[in-house]
PDB file of N, CA and C in Angstrom:
ATOM      1  N   MET B   1      94.808 -42.704  39.815  1.00 50.00           N
ATOM      2  CA  MET B   1      93.946 -41.868  40.611  1.00 50.00           C
ATOM      3  C   MET B   1      94.718 -40.721  41.257  1.00 50.00           C
ATOM      4  N   TYR B   2      95.916 -40.998  41.681  1.00 50.00           N
ATOM      5  CA  TYR B   2      96.714 -39.951  42.284  1.00 50.00           C
ATOM      6  C   TYR B   2      97.423 -39.168  41.196  1.00 50.00           C
ATOM      7  N   ALA B   3      97.275 -37.863  41.214  1.00 52.00           N
ATOM      8  CA  ALA B   3      97.958 -37.027  40.240  1.00 52.00           C
ATOM      9  C   ALA B   3      99.276 -36.563  40.842  1.00 52.00           C
ATOM     10  N   TYR B   4     100.338 -37.137  40.371  1.00 58.00           N
ATOM     11  CA  TYR B   4     101.680 -36.787  40.842  1.00 58.00           C
ATOM     12  C   TYR B   4     101.823 -36.924  42.347  1.00 58.00           C
ATOM     13  N   GLY B   5     101.246 -37.950  42.924  1.00 58.00           N
ATOM     14  CA  GLY B   5     101.386 -38.204  44.353  1.00 58.00           C
ATOM     15  C   GLY B   5     100.502 -37.343  45.226  1.00 58.00           C
ATOM     16  N   GLY B   6      99.652 -36.535  44.625  1.00 66.00           N
ATOM     17  CA  GLY B   6      98.778 -35.657  45.397  1.00 66.00           C
ATOM     18  C   GLY B   6      97.563 -36.396  45.919  1.00 66.00           C
ATOM     19  N   ARG B   7      96.741 -35.674  46.621  1.00 81.00           N
ATOM     20  CA  ARG B   7      95.526 -36.265  47.176  1.00 81.00           C
ATOM     21  C   ARG B   7      94.464 -36.421  46.104  1.00 81.00           C
ATOM     22  N   ARG B   8      93.581 -37.378  46.341  1.00 77.00           N
ATOM     23  CA  ARG B   8      92.464 -37.568  45.422  1.00 77.00           C
ATOM     24  C   ARG B   8      91.387 -36.535  45.725  1.00 77.00           C
ATOM     25  N   THR B   9      90.693 -36.142  44.683  1.00 85.00           N
ATOM     26  CA  THR B   9      89.601 -35.196  44.873  1.00 85.00           C
ATOM     27  C   THR B   9      88.379 -35.933  45.419  1.00 85.00           C
ATOM     28  N   ARG B  10      87.419 -35.169  45.850  1.00 86.00           N
ATOM     29  CA  ARG B  10      86.181 -35.747  46.366  1.00 86.00           C
ATOM     30  C   ARG B  10      85.484 -36.586  45.291  1.00 86.00           C
ATOM     31  N   ALA B  11      85.504 -36.097  44.065  1.00 85.00           N
ATOM     32  CA  ALA B  11      84.864 -36.827  42.959  1.00 85.00           C
ATOM     33  C   ALA B  11      85.567 -38.161  42.708  1.00 85.00           C
ATOM     34  N   GLU B  12      86.878 -38.185  42.791  1.00 84.00           N
ATOM     35  CA  GLU B  12      87.612 -39.435  42.597  1.00 84.00           C
ATOM     36  C   GLU B  12      87.324 -40.423  43.716  1.00 84.00           C
ATOM     37  N   ARG B  13      87.228 -39.931  44.943  1.00 86.00           N
ATOM     38  CA  ARG B  13      86.887 -40.824  46.067  1.00 86.00           C
ATOM     39  C   ARG B  13      85.472 -41.358  45.919  1.00 86.00           C
ATOM     40  N   ASP B  14      84.550 -40.500  45.505  1.00 88.00           N
ATOM     41  CA  ASP B  14      83.170 -40.937  45.298  1.00 88.00           C
ATOM     42  C   ASP B  14      83.076 -41.962  44.175  1.00 88.00           C
ATOM     43  N   ALA B  15      83.821 -41.739  43.104  1.00 86.00           N
ATOM     44  CA  ALA B  15      83.820 -42.695  41.984  1.00 86.00           C
ATOM     45  C   ALA B  15      84.353 -44.044  42.431  1.00 86.00           C
ATOM     46  N   ALA B  16      85.396 -44.051  43.237  1.00 87.00           N
ATOM     47  CA  ALA B  16      85.947 -45.312  43.736  1.00 87.00           C
ATOM     48  C   ALA B  16      84.949 -46.015  44.648  1.00 87.00           C
ATOM     49  N   THR B  17      84.248 -45.264  45.486  1.00 90.00           N
ATOM     50  CA  THR B  17      83.252 -45.852  46.386  1.00 90.00           C
ATOM     51  C   THR B  17      82.108 -46.476  45.595  1.00 90.00           C
ATOM     52  N   VAL B  18      81.630 -45.774  44.592  1.00 92.00           N
ATOM     53  CA  VAL B  18      80.544 -46.297  43.760  1.00 92.00           C
ATOM     54  C   VAL B  18      81.008 -47.549  43.027  1.00 92.00           C
ATOM     55  N   GLU B  19      82.226 -47.527  42.522  1.00 92.00           N
ATOM     56  CA  GLU B  19      82.733 -48.680  41.778  1.00 92.00           C
ATOM     57  C   GLU B  19      82.895 -49.900  42.685  1.00 92.00           C
ATOM     58  N   ILE B  20      83.340 -49.695  43.908  1.00 92.00           N
ATOM     59  CA  ILE B  20      83.467 -50.800  44.864  1.00 92.00           C
ATOM     60  C   ILE B  20      82.088 -51.371  45.184  1.00 92.00           C
ATOM     61  N   GLY B  21      81.117 -50.494  45.401  1.00 94.00           N
ATOM     62  CA  GLY B  21      79.755 -50.958  45.669  1.00 94.00           C
ATOM     63  C   GLY B  21      79.185 -51.737  44.501  1.00 94.00           C
ATOM     64  N   TYR B  22      79.418 -51.241  43.291  1.00 93.00           N
ATOM     65  CA  TYR B  22      78.949 -51.949  42.099  1.00 93.00           C
ATOM     66  C   TYR B  22      79.616 -53.316  41.990  1.00 93.00           C
ATOM     67  N   ALA B  23      80.908 -53.365  42.253  1.00 93.00           N
ATOM     68  CA  ALA B  23      81.637 -54.640  42.169  1.00 93.00           C
ATOM     69  C   ALA B  23      81.059 -55.652  43.154  1.00 93.00           C
ATOM     70  N   LEU B  24      80.797 -55.226  44.376  1.00 95.00           N
ATOM     71  CA  LEU B  24      80.284 -56.146  45.393  1.00 95.00           C
ATOM     72  C   LEU B  24      78.864 -56.614  45.080  1.00 95.00           C
ATOM     73  N   VAL B  25      78.012 -55.688  44.675  1.00 96.00           N
ATOM     74  CA  VAL B  25      76.618 -56.057  44.398  1.00 96.00           C
ATOM     75  C   VAL B  25      76.524 -56.956  43.165  1.00 96.00           C
ATOM     76  N   SER B  26      77.238 -56.603  42.102  1.00 96.00           N
ATOM     77  CA  SER B  26      77.168 -57.430  40.895  1.00 96.00           C
ATOM     78  C   SER B  26      77.812 -58.798  41.128  1.00 96.00           C
ATOM     79  N   ALA B  27      78.851 -58.855  41.956  1.00 96.00           N
ATOM     80  CA  ALA B  27      79.481 -60.140  42.268  1.00 96.00           C
ATOM     81  C   ALA B  27      78.550 -61.009  43.103  1.00 96.00           C
ATOM     82  N   ALA B  28      77.864 -60.410  44.057  1.00 97.00           N
ATOM     83  CA  ALA B  28      76.919 -61.180  44.874  1.00 97.00           C
ATOM     84  C   ALA B  28      75.782 -61.725  44.008  1.00 97.00           C
ATOM     85  N   PHE B  29      75.302 -60.910  43.082  1.00 97.00           N
ATOM     86  CA  PHE B  29      74.240 -61.367  42.186  1.00 97.00           C
ATOM     87  C   PHE B  29      74.723 -62.516  41.309  1.00 97.00           C
ATOM     88  N   ALA B  30      75.905 -62.371  40.726  1.00 96.00           N
ATOM     89  CA  ALA B  30      76.443 -63.420  39.856  1.00 96.00           C
ATOM     90  C   ALA B  30      76.661 -64.722  40.635  1.00 96.00           C
ATOM     91  N   ALA B  31      77.185 -64.616  41.854  1.00 96.00           N
ATOM     92  CA  ALA B  31      77.422 -65.810  42.665  1.00 96.00           C
ATOM     93  C   ALA B  31      76.098 -66.473  43.055  1.00 96.00           C
ATOM     94  N   ALA B  32      75.088 -65.673  43.381  1.00 96.00           N
ATOM     95  CA  ALA B  32      73.789 -66.236  43.749  1.00 96.00           C
ATOM     96  C   ALA B  32      73.124 -66.937  42.568  1.00 96.00           C
ATOM     97  N   VAL B  33      73.213 -66.329  41.394  1.00 96.00           N
ATOM     98  CA  VAL B  33      72.629 -66.956  40.200  1.00 96.00           C
ATOM     99  C   VAL B  33      73.343 -68.263  39.891  1.00 96.00           C
ATOM    100  N   LEU B  34      74.658 -68.248  39.982  1.00 96.00           N
ATOM    101  CA  LEU B  34      75.412 -69.463  39.701  1.00 96.00           C
ATOM    102  C   LEU B  34      75.093 -70.553  40.729  1.00 96.00           C
ATOM    103  N   PHE B  35      75.064 -70.189  42.010  1.00 95.00           N
ATOM    104  CA  PHE B  35      74.736 -71.168  43.046  1.00 95.00           C
ATOM    105  C   PHE B  35      73.337 -71.738  42.812  1.00 95.00           C
ATOM    106  N   GLY B  36      72.384 -70.865  42.482  1.00 94.00           N
ATOM    107  CA  GLY B  36      71.027 -71.323  42.230  1.00 94.00           C
ATOM    108  C   GLY B  36      70.920 -72.247  41.039  1.00 94.00           C
ATOM    109  N   SER B  37      71.697 -71.968  40.003  1.00 94.00           N
ATOM    110  CA  SER B  37      71.621 -72.819  38.816  1.00 94.00           C
ATOM    111  C   SER B  37      72.313 -74.165  39.023  1.00 94.00           C
ATOM    112  N   VAL B  38      73.370 -74.197  39.842  1.00 94.00           N
ATOM    113  CA  VAL B  38      74.071 -75.462  40.086  1.00 94.00           C
ATOM    114  C   VAL B  38      73.397 -76.264  41.198  1.00 94.00           C
ATOM    115  N   ALA B  39      73.135 -75.628  42.319  1.00 93.00           N
ATOM    116  CA  ALA B  39      72.593 -76.349  43.471  1.00 93.00           C
ATOM    117  C   ALA B  39      71.062 -76.340  43.512  1.00 93.00           C
ATOM    118  N   GLY B  40      70.444 -75.518  42.689  1.00 92.00           N
ATOM    119  CA  GLY B  40      68.987 -75.421  42.695  1.00 92.00           C
ATOM    120  C   GLY B  40      68.253 -76.730  42.460  1.00 92.00           C
ATOM    121  N   PRO B  41      68.670 -77.508  41.480  1.00 93.00           N
ATOM    122  CA  PRO B  41      67.972 -78.782  41.267  1.00 93.00           C
ATOM    123  C   PRO B  41      68.034 -79.704  42.491  1.00 93.00           C
ATOM    124  N   ALA B  42      69.131 -79.673  43.227  1.00 92.00           N
ATOM    125  CA  ALA B  42      69.237 -80.511  44.419  1.00 92.00           C
ATOM    126  C   ALA B  42      68.280 -80.036  45.506  1.00 92.00           C
ATOM    127  N   LEU B  43      67.996 -78.748  45.518  1.00 90.00           N
ATOM    128  CA  LEU B  43      67.093 -78.205  46.525  1.00 90.00           C
ATOM    129  C   LEU B  43      65.625 -78.335  46.118  1.00 90.00           C
ATOM    130  N   LEU B  44      65.360 -78.346  44.814  1.00 93.00           N
ATOM    131  CA  LEU B  44      63.974 -78.385  44.342  1.00 93.00           C
ATOM    132  C   LEU B  44      63.428 -79.785  44.096  1.00 93.00           C
ATOM    133  N   PHE B  45      64.290 -80.683  43.645  1.00 91.00           N
ATOM    134  CA  PHE B  45      63.827 -82.006  43.243  1.00 91.00           C
ATOM    135  C   PHE B  45      64.356 -83.076  44.184  1.00 91.00           C
ATOM    136  N   ASP B  46      63.674 -84.210  44.186  1.00 92.00           N
ATOM    137  CA  ASP B  46      64.094 -85.345  45.000  1.00 92.00           C
ATOM    138  C   ASP B  46      65.086 -86.181  44.196  1.00 92.00           C
ATOM    139  N   LEU B  47      66.357 -85.809  44.305  1.00 90.00           N
ATOM    140  CA  LEU B  47      67.422 -86.487  43.569  1.00 90.00           C
ATOM    141  C   LEU B  47      68.091 -87.527  44.465  1.00 90.00           C
ATOM    142  N   PRO B  48      68.827 -88.443  43.868  1.00 94.00           N
ATOM    143  CA  PRO B  48      69.593 -89.393  44.686  1.00 94.00           C
ATOM    144  C   PRO B  48      70.567 -88.629  45.605  1.00 94.00           C
ATOM    145  N   ASP B  49      70.844 -89.206  46.755  1.00 93.00           N
ATOM    146  CA  ASP B  49      71.653 -88.526  47.758  1.00 93.00           C
ATOM    147  C   ASP B  49      73.028 -88.120  47.236  1.00 93.00           C
ATOM    148  N   LEU B  50      73.680 -88.996  46.513  1.00 95.00           N
ATOM    149  CA  LEU B  50      75.020 -88.687  46.005  1.00 95.00           C
ATOM    150  C   LEU B  50      74.983 -87.510  45.037  1.00 95.00           C
ATOM    151  N   LEU B  51      74.052 -87.501  44.106  1.00 94.00           N
ATOM    152  CA  LEU B  51      73.935 -86.409  43.141  1.00 94.00           C
ATOM    153  C   LEU B  51      73.578 -85.099  43.839  1.00 94.00           C
ATOM    154  N   SER B  52      72.686 -85.176  44.791  1.00 94.00           N
ATOM    155  CA  SER B  52      72.300 -83.985  45.543  1.00 94.00           C
ATOM    156  C   SER B  52      73.500 -83.399  46.290  1.00 94.00           C
ATOM    157  N   GLU B  53      74.274 -84.265  46.916  1.00 95.00           N
ATOM    158  CA  GLU B  53      75.464 -83.815  47.649  1.00 95.00           C
ATOM    159  C   GLU B  53      76.494 -83.194  46.708  1.00 95.00           C
ATOM    160  N   VAL B  54      76.703 -83.799  45.558  1.00 95.00           N
ATOM    161  CA  VAL B  54      77.672 -83.271  44.579  1.00 95.00           C
ATOM    162  C   VAL B  54      77.234 -81.900  44.079  1.00 95.00           C
ATOM    163  N   LEU B  55      75.956 -81.748  43.764  1.00 95.00           N
ATOM    164  CA  LEU B  55      75.468 -80.463  43.282  1.00 95.00           C
ATOM    165  C   LEU B  55      75.591 -79.377  44.347  1.00 95.00           C
ATOM    166  N   LEU B  56      75.238 -79.693  45.579  1.00 95.00           N
ATOM    167  CA  LEU B  56      75.351 -78.703  46.647  1.00 95.00           C
ATOM    168  C   LEU B  56      76.806 -78.309  46.902  1.00 95.00           C
ATOM    169  N   ARG B  57      77.691 -79.279  46.938  1.00 96.00           N
ATOM    170  CA  ARG B  57      79.111 -78.963  47.163  1.00 96.00           C
ATOM    171  C   ARG B  57      79.706 -78.193  45.993  1.00 96.00           C
ATOM    172  N   SER B  58      79.300 -78.550  44.787  1.00 95.00           N
ATOM    173  CA  SER B  58      79.810 -77.834  43.604  1.00 95.00           C
ATOM    174  C   SER B  58      79.352 -76.377  43.608  1.00 95.00           C
ATOM    175  N   GLY B  59      78.097 -76.170  43.898  1.00 95.00           N
ATOM    176  CA  GLY B  59      77.586 -74.798  43.970  1.00 95.00           C
ATOM    177  C   GLY B  59      78.256 -73.993  45.066  1.00 95.00           C
ATOM    178  N   THR B  60      78.493 -74.634  46.205  1.00 95.00           N
ATOM    179  CA  THR B  60      79.147 -73.961  47.320  1.00 95.00           C
ATOM    180  C   THR B  60      80.613 -73.668  47.020  1.00 95.00           C
ATOM    181  N   ALA B  61      81.251 -74.491  46.217  1.00 96.00           N
ATOM    182  CA  ALA B  61      82.661 -74.281  45.883  1.00 96.00           C
ATOM    183  C   ALA B  61      82.839 -73.250  44.770  1.00 96.00           C
ATOM    184  N   VAL B  62      81.940 -73.231  43.807  1.00 95.00           N
ATOM    185  CA  VAL B  62      82.114 -72.365  42.643  1.00 95.00           C
ATOM    186  C   VAL B  62      81.631 -70.935  42.911  1.00 95.00           C
ATOM    187  N   ALA B  63      80.614 -70.760  43.729  1.00 96.00           N
ATOM    188  CA  ALA B  63      80.058 -69.428  43.968  1.00 96.00           C
ATOM    189  C   ALA B  63      81.085 -68.437  44.529  1.00 96.00           C
ATOM    190  N   PRO B  64      81.884 -68.792  45.543  1.00 96.00           N
ATOM    191  CA  PRO B  64      82.891 -67.824  46.026  1.00 96.00           C
ATOM    192  C   PRO B  64      83.958 -67.501  44.986  1.00 96.00           C
ATOM    193  N   VAL B  65      84.295 -68.466  44.152  1.00 96.00           N
ATOM    194  CA  VAL B  65      85.285 -68.224  43.095  1.00 96.00           C
ATOM    195  C   VAL B  65      84.741 -67.205  42.100  1.00 96.00           C
ATOM    196  N   VAL B  66      83.485 -67.356  41.712  1.00 96.00           N
ATOM    197  CA  VAL B  66      82.864 -66.407  40.789  1.00 96.00           C
ATOM    198  C   VAL B  66      82.755 -65.031  41.444  1.00 96.00           C
ATOM    199  N   PHE B  67      82.419 -64.997  42.729  1.00 96.00           N
ATOM    200  CA  PHE B  67      82.325 -63.728  43.449  1.00 96.00           C
ATOM    201  C   PHE B  67      83.659 -62.987  43.400  1.00 96.00           C
ATOM    202  N   MET B  68      84.734 -63.656  43.758  1.00 96.00           N
ATOM    203  CA  MET B  68      86.043 -63.008  43.785  1.00 96.00           C
ATOM    204  C   MET B  68      86.495 -62.618  42.379  1.00 96.00           C
ATOM    205  N   ALA B  69      86.253 -63.468  41.403  1.00 95.00           N
ATOM    206  CA  ALA B  69      86.650 -63.148  40.031  1.00 95.00           C
ATOM    207  C   ALA B  69      85.924 -61.902  39.528  1.00 95.00           C
ATOM    208  N   ARG B  70      84.647 -61.786  39.848  1.00 95.00           N
ATOM    209  CA  ARG B  70      83.866 -60.616  39.416  1.00 95.00           C
ATOM    210  C   ARG B  70      84.357 -59.346  40.098  1.00 95.00           C
ATOM    211  N   VAL B  71      84.590 -59.401  41.396  1.00 94.00           N
ATOM    212  CA  VAL B  71      85.070 -58.224  42.123  1.00 94.00           C
ATOM    213  C   VAL B  71      86.413 -57.777  41.558  1.00 94.00           C
ATOM    214  N   ILE B  72      87.316 -58.713  41.377  1.00 94.00           N
ATOM    215  CA  ILE B  72      88.655 -58.372  40.877  1.00 94.00           C
ATOM    216  C   ILE B  72      88.578 -57.808  39.467  1.00 94.00           C
ATOM    217  N   SER B  73      87.781 -58.424  38.604  1.00 93.00           N
ATOM    218  CA  SER B  73      87.709 -57.943  37.215  1.00 93.00           C
ATOM    219  C   SER B  73      87.121 -56.537  37.137  1.00 93.00           C
ATOM    220  N   VAL B  74      86.098 -56.247  37.943  1.00 91.00           N
ATOM    221  CA  VAL B  74      85.496 -54.912  37.910  1.00 91.00           C
ATOM    222  C   VAL B  74      86.478 -53.871  38.445  1.00 91.00           C
ATOM    223  N   LEU B  75      87.157 -54.171  39.537  1.00 90.00           N
ATOM    224  CA  LEU B  75      88.061 -53.186  40.120  1.00 90.00           C
ATOM    225  C   LEU B  75      89.312 -52.977  39.283  1.00 90.00           C
ATOM    226  N   VAL B  76      89.811 -54.014  38.650  1.00 91.00           N
ATOM    227  CA  VAL B  76      90.974 -53.851  37.769  1.00 91.00           C
ATOM    228  C   VAL B  76      90.587 -53.023  36.546  1.00 91.00           C
ATOM    229  N   ARG B  77      89.415 -53.289  35.990  1.00 88.00           N
ATOM    230  CA  ARG B  77      88.949 -52.510  34.839  1.00 88.00           C
ATOM    231  C   ARG B  77      88.766 -51.046  35.214  1.00 88.00           C
ATOM    232  N   PHE B  78      88.259 -50.770  36.414  1.00 85.00           N
ATOM    233  CA  PHE B  78      88.082 -49.385  36.867  1.00 85.00           C
ATOM    234  C   PHE B  78      89.431 -48.695  37.020  1.00 85.00           C
ATOM    235  N   ARG B  79      90.395 -49.405  37.542  1.00 82.00           N
ATOM    236  CA  ARG B  79      91.721 -48.827  37.764  1.00 82.00           C
ATOM    237  C   ARG B  79      92.407 -48.508  36.441  1.00 82.00           C
ATOM    238  N   GLN B  80      92.152 -49.302  35.401  1.00 76.00           N
ATOM    239  CA  GLN B  80      92.804 -49.114  34.114  1.00 76.00           C
ATOM    240  C   GLN B  80      92.098 -48.107  33.222  1.00 76.00           C
ATOM    241  N   THR B  81      90.915 -47.668  33.592  1.00 64.00           N
ATOM    242  CA  THR B  81      90.169 -46.725  32.774  1.00 64.00           C
ATOM    243  C   THR B  81      90.898 -45.389  32.735  1.00 64.00           C
ATOM    244  N   ALA B  82      91.132 -44.896  31.550  1.00 56.00           N
ATOM    245  CA  ALA B  82      91.805 -43.612  31.399  1.00 56.00           C
ATOM    246  C   ALA B  82      90.860 -42.492  31.820  1.00 56.00           C
ATOM    247  N   GLN B  83      91.367 -41.613  32.618  1.00 57.00           N
ATOM    248  CA  GLN B  83      90.587 -40.471  33.063  1.00 57.00           C
ATOM    249  C   GLN B  83      90.630 -39.402  31.973  1.00 57.00           C
ATOM    250  N   PRO B  84      89.511 -38.734  31.710  1.00 58.00           N
ATOM    251  CA  PRO B  84      89.513 -37.707  30.670  1.00 58.00           C
ATOM    252  C   PRO B  84      90.367 -36.511  31.082  1.00 58.00           C
ATOM    253  N   ASN B  85      90.936 -35.841  30.073  1.00 57.00           N
ATOM    254  CA  ASN B  85      91.719 -34.644  30.346  1.00 57.00           C
ATOM    255  C   ASN B  85      90.807 -33.536  30.836  1.00 57.00           C
ATOM    256  N   GLN B  86      91.332 -32.724  31.720  1.00 59.00           N
ATOM    257  CA  GLN B  86      90.565 -31.606  32.240  1.00 59.00           C
ATOM    258  C   GLN B  86      90.938 -30.352  31.452  1.00 59.00           C
ATOM    259  N   PRO B  87      89.971 -29.593  31.002  1.00 60.00           N
ATOM    260  CA  PRO B  87      90.279 -28.394  30.234  1.00 60.00           C
ATOM    261  C   PRO B  87      91.076 -27.407  31.078  1.00 60.00           C
ATOM    262  N   GLY B  88      92.016 -26.750  30.429  1.00 58.00           N
ATOM    263  CA  GLY B  88      92.804 -25.739  31.126  1.00 58.00           C
ATOM    264  C   GLY B  88      94.020 -26.275  31.824  1.00 58.00           C
ATOM    265  N   ARG B  89      94.199 -27.574  31.834  1.00 60.00           N
ATOM    266  CA  ARG B  89      95.382 -28.176  32.478  1.00 60.00           C
ATOM    267  C   ARG B  89      96.208 -28.880  31.416  1.00 60.00           C
ATOM    268  N   THR B  90      97.486 -28.929  31.651  1.00 59.00           N
ATOM    269  CA  THR B  90      98.339 -29.611  30.691  1.00 59.00           C
ATOM    270  C   THR B  90      98.225 -31.116  30.880  1.00 59.00           C
ATOM    271  N   ASN B  91      98.366 -31.846  29.821  1.00 58.00           N
ATOM    272  CA  ASN B  91      98.295 -33.290  29.845  1.00 58.00           C
ATOM    273  C   ASN B  91      99.657 -33.828  30.287  1.00 58.00           C
ATOM    274  N   PRO B  92      99.731 -34.613  31.369  1.00 60.00           N
ATOM    275  CA  PRO B  92     101.024 -35.080  31.852  1.00 60.00           C
ATOM    276  C   PRO B  92     101.706 -36.053  30.892  1.00 60.00           C
ATOM    277  N   ASP B  93     100.953 -36.643  29.956  1.00 59.00           N
ATOM    278  CA  ASP B  93     101.535 -37.594  29.017  1.00 59.00           C
ATOM    279  C   ASP B  93     102.138 -36.927  27.790  1.00 59.00           C
ATOM    280  N   SER B  94     101.915 -35.620  27.635  1.00 53.00           N
ATOM    281  CA  SER B  94     102.422 -34.970  26.429  1.00 53.00           C
ATOM    282  C   SER B  94     103.796 -34.383  26.631  1.00 53.00           C
TER     283      SER B  94
END
């Protein structure tokens, strides 16, 4: 993002902000879907107490892991994305 240690442009800051927002929203959605699919049966049906407790604890334990994994994967992928060359400027890799 930084070109030779210089400041980021407004567009680069905006792109980073949008990407962070996307990472958080998509991670929250993924964690909620996973929690609902694991712990949902315990909340909807009259299951034995032990099974209900296991499902609720499993959903509560796995959802934050999925949230963090999604956020990290989206932000790492954004950081590794090659920025297109700008016309009229020399390519620093050449």
